[in-house]
């Protein structure tokens, strides 16, 4: 596996693959890699001839008082994991390379970015869209793979790619969970043992809500119960628990179409997010696959 930091060396490294007609998949990460990231790499390995992973803790997507300085960093261990899963090239640009002096351009995606995490973390999705646009521009991949755990982020990136005609096939990979159901996240490392146990209320509340909505219970009542379960588990601030249209992320008060239950809440000093797919009663009756 090649490891490149200098952006000027990236193009020549990729050129030989393009000249040979090989397809390139990009897996953008912020490091502190876990089995969820490896699922992305494995999917990329299966879909493309070459796999490029990037590690860049992007300062533009962290707000004031967020965890930029303490975000876990373990590049040597990350590199070993990536190489073990068949990654061909690891790109680790610096902030100075990505945002040189005088950098003044950001990418804003209206609509899908404005609610939920967009409201709870002002400026976050501008930072995400800007860095992903830069990564796409530098690597020029045929496809890029992102985890569905960050479901709104995936929607923002898809919208940006479509609107700007970037020509990258943006693929979402299902959330990877621990055996007890907690979605894998680099930020899980912040949790104490007690917080880790209580954090299970998040996936369990969403799963109970999914079952209730698919059974036809009123959406508002189901969401209220889910929020109460989080409060009972000593979650602090609950930013949102919502049923949304899977494409637009607009809130739904009745089950219809392709849906997601999404949630974000604080436990201790750690903010966790999660989501589950909801299948309409009609789709359940005809055996529509659940993911």
Short mmCIF file of C-alpha atoms in Angstrom, two decimals:
data_model
loop_
_atom_site.label_atom_id
_atom_site.label_comp_id
_atom_site.label_asym_id
_atom_site.label_seq_id
_atom_site.Cartn_x
_atom_site.Cartn_y
_atom_site.Cartn_z
CA UNK A 1 0.00 0.00 0.00
CA UNK A 2 1.32 3.40 -0.95
CA UNK A 3 1.07 6.17 1.66
CA UNK A 4 1.07 9.71 0.28
CA UNK A 5 0.77 12.98 2.16
CA UNK A 6 1.84 15.56 -0.41
CA UNK A 7 -1.03 16.38 -2.76
CA UNK A 8 1.42 16.94 -5.61
CA UNK A 9 2.39 13.25 -5.47
CA UNK A 10 -1.18 12.02 -5.58
CA UNK A 11 -1.91 12.70 -9.26
CA UNK A 12 1.11 10.80 -10.64
CA UNK A 13 0.34 7.85 -8.37
CA UNK A 14 -3.22 7.64 -9.73
CA UNK A 15 -2.31 8.32 -13.35
CA UNK A 16 -0.87 4.87 -14.02
CA UNK A 17 -4.11 3.21 -12.91
CA UNK A 18 -6.22 5.45 -15.11
CA UNK A 19 -3.91 4.87 -18.05
CA UNK A 20 -4.43 1.13 -17.56
CA UNK A 21 -8.21 1.63 -17.58
CA UNK A 22 -8.63 0.62 -13.95
CA UNK A 23 -11.55 1.90 -11.88
CA UNK A 24 -10.87 3.76 -8.64
CA UNK A 25 -12.98 3.77 -5.48
CA UNK A 26 -12.47 6.37 -2.76
CA UNK A 27 -13.21 5.82 0.94
CA UNK A 28 -12.96 9.20 2.72
CA UNK A 29 -12.40 8.98 6.50
CA UNK A 30 -11.26 11.02 9.46
CA UNK A 31 -9.25 8.11 10.81
CA UNK A 32 -9.66 6.23 14.11
CA UNK A 33 -10.77 3.39 11.89
CA UNK A 34 -12.98 0.51 12.98
CA UNK A 35 -14.95 -2.37 11.43
CA UNK A 36 -17.46 0.07 9.94
CA UNK A 37 -14.74 1.75 7.91
CA UNK A 38 -13.35 -1.64 6.92
CA UNK A 39 -16.79 -2.60 5.57
CA UNK A 40 -16.49 0.42 3.25
CA UNK A 41 -13.02 -0.65 2.15
CA UNK A 42 -14.20 -4.22 1.58
CA UNK A 43 -17.15 -2.98 -0.51
CA UNK A 44 -14.80 -0.74 -2.48
CA UNK A 45 -12.42 -3.63 -3.05
CA UNK A 46 -15.29 -5.72 -4.44
CA UNK A 47 -16.56 -2.94 -6.72
CA UNK A 48 -13.40 -1.36 -8.16
CA UNK A 49 -9.95 -2.26 -9.42
CA UNK A 50 -8.19 0.12 -7.03
CA UNK A 51 -9.05 1.46 -3.59
CA UNK A 52 -7.94 4.83 -2.24
CA UNK A 53 -8.62 5.78 1.38
CA UNK A 54 -8.10 9.25 2.78
CA UNK A 55 -7.56 10.23 6.39
CA UNK A 56 -8.14 13.89 7.15
CA UNK A 57 -9.63 15.34 10.33
CA UNK A 58 -11.43 18.19 8.64
CA UNK A 59 -11.44 21.38 10.75
CA UNK A 60 -14.18 22.98 8.65
CA UNK A 61 -16.83 20.54 9.88
CA UNK A 62 -16.19 21.12 13.60
CA UNK A 63 -17.97 23.97 15.34
CA UNK A 64 -16.81 26.05 18.28
CA UNK A 65 -16.55 23.90 21.41
CA UNK A 66 -16.69 20.61 19.47
CA UNK A 67 -14.09 17.85 19.68
CA UNK A 68 -11.59 18.78 16.94
CA UNK A 69 -8.60 18.79 19.29
CA UNK A 70 -9.46 15.52 21.04
CA UNK A 71 -10.79 13.64 18.02
CA UNK A 72 -8.95 10.27 18.12
CA UNK A 73 -5.93 10.00 15.87
CA UNK A 74 -4.08 6.71 15.25
CA UNK A 75 -2.64 6.84 11.76
CA UNK A 76 -0.10 4.01 12.17
CA UNK A 77 -2.79 1.59 13.35
CA UNK A 78 -5.17 2.87 10.68
CA UNK A 79 -2.59 2.22 7.96
CA UNK A 80 -2.13 -1.38 9.12
CA UNK A 81 -5.88 -1.96 9.05
CA UNK A 82 -6.24 -0.51 5.57
CA UNK A 83 -3.36 -2.52 4.17
CA UNK A 84 -4.82 -5.68 5.69
CA UNK A 85 -8.07 -5.05 3.85
CA UNK A 86 -6.47 -4.54 0.46
CA UNK A 87 -6.36 -0.75 0.24
CA UNK A 88 -3.98 0.31 -2.55
CA UNK A 89 -3.26 3.89 -1.53
CA UNK A 90 -3.67 5.92 1.65
CA UNK A 91 -3.73 9.69 1.27
CA UNK A 92 -3.16 11.75 4.43
CA UNK A 93 -3.20 15.44 3.45
CA UNK A 94 -2.52 18.17 5.97
CA UNK A 95 -4.85 21.04 6.78
CA UNK A 96 -2.35 23.44 5.23
CA UNK A 97 -2.50 21.53 1.95
CA UNK A 98 -6.28 21.31 1.90
CA UNK A 99 -6.87 24.90 3.00
CA UNK A 100 -3.83 26.99 2.04
CA UNK A 101 -3.52 30.68 2.93
CA UNK A 102 -6.21 32.68 1.20
CA UNK A 103 -8.61 29.76 0.86
CA UNK A 104 -12.05 31.37 0.58
CA UNK A 105 -14.45 28.92 -1.04
CA UNK A 106 -17.07 26.75 0.63
CA UNK A 107 -19.81 24.51 -0.76
CA UNK A 108 -23.33 24.86 0.62
CA UNK A 109 -26.03 22.30 -0.16
CA UNK A 110 -29.49 23.72 0.51
CA UNK A 111 -32.51 21.65 1.50
CA UNK A 112 -31.20 18.33 2.82
CA UNK A 113 -28.54 20.07 4.93
CA UNK A 114 -30.78 22.53 6.76
CA UNK A 115 -32.62 20.43 9.36
CA UNK A 116 -31.43 17.94 11.97
CA UNK A 117 -27.62 18.00 12.21
CA UNK A 118 -27.58 21.08 10.01
CA UNK A 119 -29.60 22.96 12.64
CA UNK A 120 -27.83 21.40 15.63
CA UNK A 121 -24.34 21.99 14.21
CA UNK A 122 -24.36 25.22 12.16
CA UNK A 123 -21.79 25.17 9.38
CA UNK A 124 -21.11 21.44 9.75
CA UNK A 125 -22.41 20.38 6.37
CA UNK A 126 -20.71 23.23 4.56
CA UNK A 127 -17.47 21.83 5.96
CA UNK A 128 -18.41 18.31 4.90
CA UNK A 129 -19.46 19.32 1.39
CA UNK A 130 -16.37 21.48 0.91
CA UNK A 131 -13.88 18.81 1.95
CA UNK A 132 -15.62 16.06 -0.02
CA UNK A 133 -15.67 18.27 -3.11
CA UNK A 134 -11.92 18.78 -2.68
CA UNK A 135 -11.32 15.06 -2.18
CA UNK A 136 -13.34 14.23 -5.29
CA UNK A 137 -11.46 16.86 -7.27
CA UNK A 138 -8.06 15.56 -6.20
CA UNK A 139 -8.71 11.82 -6.58
CA UNK A 140 -11.33 11.92 -9.39
CA UNK A 141 -12.71 8.51 -8.34
CA UNK A 142 -15.23 6.51 -10.26
CA UNK A 143 -17.11 5.85 -7.03
CA UNK A 144 -16.99 6.88 -3.37
CA UNK A 145 -18.33 4.92 -0.43
CA UNK A 146 -19.88 6.31 2.75
CA UNK A 147 -21.56 4.70 5.74
CA UNK A 148 -25.31 4.99 6.17
CA UNK A 149 -24.83 5.71 9.89
CA UNK A 150 -24.21 9.33 8.88
CA UNK A 151 -27.39 9.26 6.82
CA UNK A 152 -27.85 13.02 6.44
CA UNK A 153 -24.22 13.40 5.41
CA UNK A 154 -24.77 10.77 2.73
CA UNK A 155 -27.83 12.66 1.46
CA UNK A 156 -25.87 15.94 1.36
CA UNK A 157 -23.00 14.39 -0.58
CA UNK A 158 -25.34 12.73 -3.07
CA UNK A 159 -27.17 16.01 -3.66
CA UNK A 160 -23.89 17.88 -4.13
CA UNK A 161 -22.55 15.29 -6.55
CA UNK A 162 -25.72 15.38 -8.62
CA UNK A 163 -26.07 19.16 -8.64
CA UNK A 164 -22.43 19.81 -9.56
CA UNK A 165 -22.21 16.97 -12.07
CA UNK A 166 -19.13 15.55 -10.40
CA UNK A 167 -19.49 12.17 -12.09
CA UNK A 168 -18.83 10.16 -8.92
CA UNK A 169 -21.06 7.21 -8.06
CA UNK A 170 -21.80 7.88 -4.36
CA UNK A 171 -22.67 4.61 -2.62
CA UNK A 172 -24.08 4.12 0.86
CA UNK A 173 -23.06 1.05 2.88
CA UNK A 174 -25.31 -0.23 5.71
CA UNK A 175 -24.39 0.68 9.27
CA UNK A 176 -22.09 -1.77 11.03
CA UNK A 177 -22.99 -2.48 14.66
CA UNK A 178 -21.48 -4.18 17.66
CA UNK A 179 -23.11 -7.45 18.71
CA UNK A 180 -25.31 -5.55 21.20
CA UNK A 181 -26.60 -3.20 18.49
CA UNK A 182 -24.63 -0.01 19.09
CA UNK A 183 -23.56 1.58 15.81
CA UNK A 184 -19.80 1.63 15.42
CA UNK A 185 -18.33 5.12 15.67
CA UNK A 186 -14.90 6.58 16.33
CA UNK A 187 -16.54 8.69 19.04
CA UNK A 188 -17.57 5.56 20.98
CA UNK A 189 -14.03 5.67 22.35
CA UNK A 190 -15.10 8.66 24.47
CA UNK A 191 -17.73 6.63 26.36
CA UNK A 192 -17.13 5.36 29.88
CA UNK A 193 -18.22 1.81 30.66
CA UNK A 194 -21.47 3.04 32.20
CA UNK A 195 -22.14 5.42 29.31
CA UNK A 196 -21.44 2.65 26.81
CA UNK A 197 -24.10 0.49 28.46
CA UNK A 198 -26.66 3.30 28.63
CA UNK A 199 -25.93 4.27 25.01
CA UNK A 200 -27.72 1.08 23.94
CA UNK A 201 -30.97 2.94 24.57
CA UNK A 202 -30.39 4.78 21.29
CA UNK A 203 -30.48 1.82 18.85
CA UNK A 204 -33.06 0.02 20.98
CA UNK A 205 -35.39 3.02 21.04
CA UNK A 206 -35.13 3.40 17.28
CA UNK A 207 -35.79 -0.29 16.72
CA UNK A 208 -38.85 -0.22 19.00
CA UNK A 209 -40.07 2.87 17.18
CA UNK A 210 -39.57 1.20 13.81
CA UNK A 211 -41.66 -1.77 14.84
CA UNK A 212 -44.41 0.49 16.19
CA UNK A 213 -44.57 2.68 13.07
CA UNK A 214 -44.60 -0.33 10.76
CA UNK A 215 -47.47 -1.68 12.88
CA UNK A 216 -49.44 1.50 12.15
CA UNK A 217 -49.13 3.35 15.46
CA UNK A 218 -49.36 7.18 15.32
CA UNK A 219 -45.97 8.64 14.48
CA UNK A 220 -46.03 11.50 17.02
CA UNK A 221 -46.77 9.15 19.91
CA UNK A 222 -44.07 6.73 18.82
CA UNK A 223 -41.46 9.50 18.60
CA UNK A 224 -42.43 10.84 22.03
CA UNK A 225 -41.93 7.38 23.53
CA UNK A 226 -38.52 7.06 21.87
CA UNK A 227 -37.41 10.40 23.31
CA UNK A 228 -38.64 9.38 26.76
CA UNK A 229 -36.63 6.16 26.59
CA UNK A 230 -33.51 8.19 25.88
CA UNK A 231 -34.26 10.53 28.78
CA UNK A 232 -34.85 7.52 31.05
CA UNK A 233 -31.41 6.20 30.08
CA UNK A 234 -29.91 9.54 31.21
CA UNK A 235 -29.18 10.91 27.78
CA UNK A 236 -28.81 14.66 28.17
CA UNK A 237 -29.60 16.97 25.26
CA UNK A 238 -31.74 15.23 22.63
CA UNK A 239 -31.22 17.12 19.39
CA UNK A 240 -33.84 15.19 17.46
CA UNK A 241 -35.71 11.93 17.05
CA UNK A 242 -37.66 12.06 13.78
CA UNK A 243 -39.25 10.05 11.00
CA UNK A 244 -38.12 11.49 7.67
CA UNK A 245 -38.43 10.95 3.95
CA UNK A 246 -35.28 9.04 2.99
CA UNK A 247 -34.57 11.21 -0.06
CA UNK A 248 -35.43 14.72 1.11
CA UNK A 249 -35.05 14.28 4.90
CA UNK A 250 -38.25 16.24 5.39
CA UNK A 251 -40.19 15.17 8.54
CA UNK A 252 -43.14 12.82 8.16
CA UNK A 253 -46.19 12.70 10.41
CA UNK A 254 -47.48 9.57 8.70
CA UNK A 255 -45.69 6.52 7.35
CA UNK A 256 -45.33 6.67 3.59
CA UNK A 257 -42.76 5.93 0.94
CA UNK A 258 -39.10 5.29 1.71
CA UNK A 259 -38.41 6.40 5.29
CA UNK A 260 -35.71 6.66 7.95
CA UNK A 261 -35.92 7.07 11.69
CA UNK A 262 -33.05 9.36 12.66
CA UNK A 263 -31.78 10.48 16.06
CA UNK A 264 -29.01 12.44 17.73
CA UNK A 265 -28.47 12.87 21.46
CA UNK A 266 -25.79 13.51 24.06
CA UNK A 267 -24.69 10.98 26.64
CA UNK A 268 -22.16 12.49 28.98
CA UNK A 269 -19.98 14.64 26.75
CA UNK A 270 -20.42 12.44 23.68
CA UNK A 271 -22.88 13.09 20.90
CA UNK A 272 -24.19 9.95 19.23
CA UNK A 273 -26.23 9.64 16.04
CA UNK A 274 -28.07 6.66 14.58
CA UNK A 275 -30.79 5.77 12.11
CA UNK A 276 -32.87 2.82 10.97
CA UNK A 277 -34.77 2.14 7.78
CA UNK A 278 -38.56 2.01 8.04
CA UNK A 279 -40.62 0.01 5.56
CA UNK A 280 -44.23 0.96 4.89
CA UNK A 281 -46.98 -1.46 5.81
CA UNK A 282 -47.75 -2.01 2.12
CA UNK A 283 -44.13 -2.89 1.39
CA UNK A 284 -44.03 -5.28 4.36
CA UNK A 285 -47.12 -7.12 3.07
CA UNK A 286 -45.52 -7.74 -0.31
CA UNK A 287 -42.20 -8.80 1.17
CA UNK A 288 -40.10 -5.70 0.40
CA UNK A 289 -36.56 -6.38 1.71
CA UNK A 290 -35.54 -4.62 4.92
CA UNK A 291 -31.97 -3.48 5.33
#
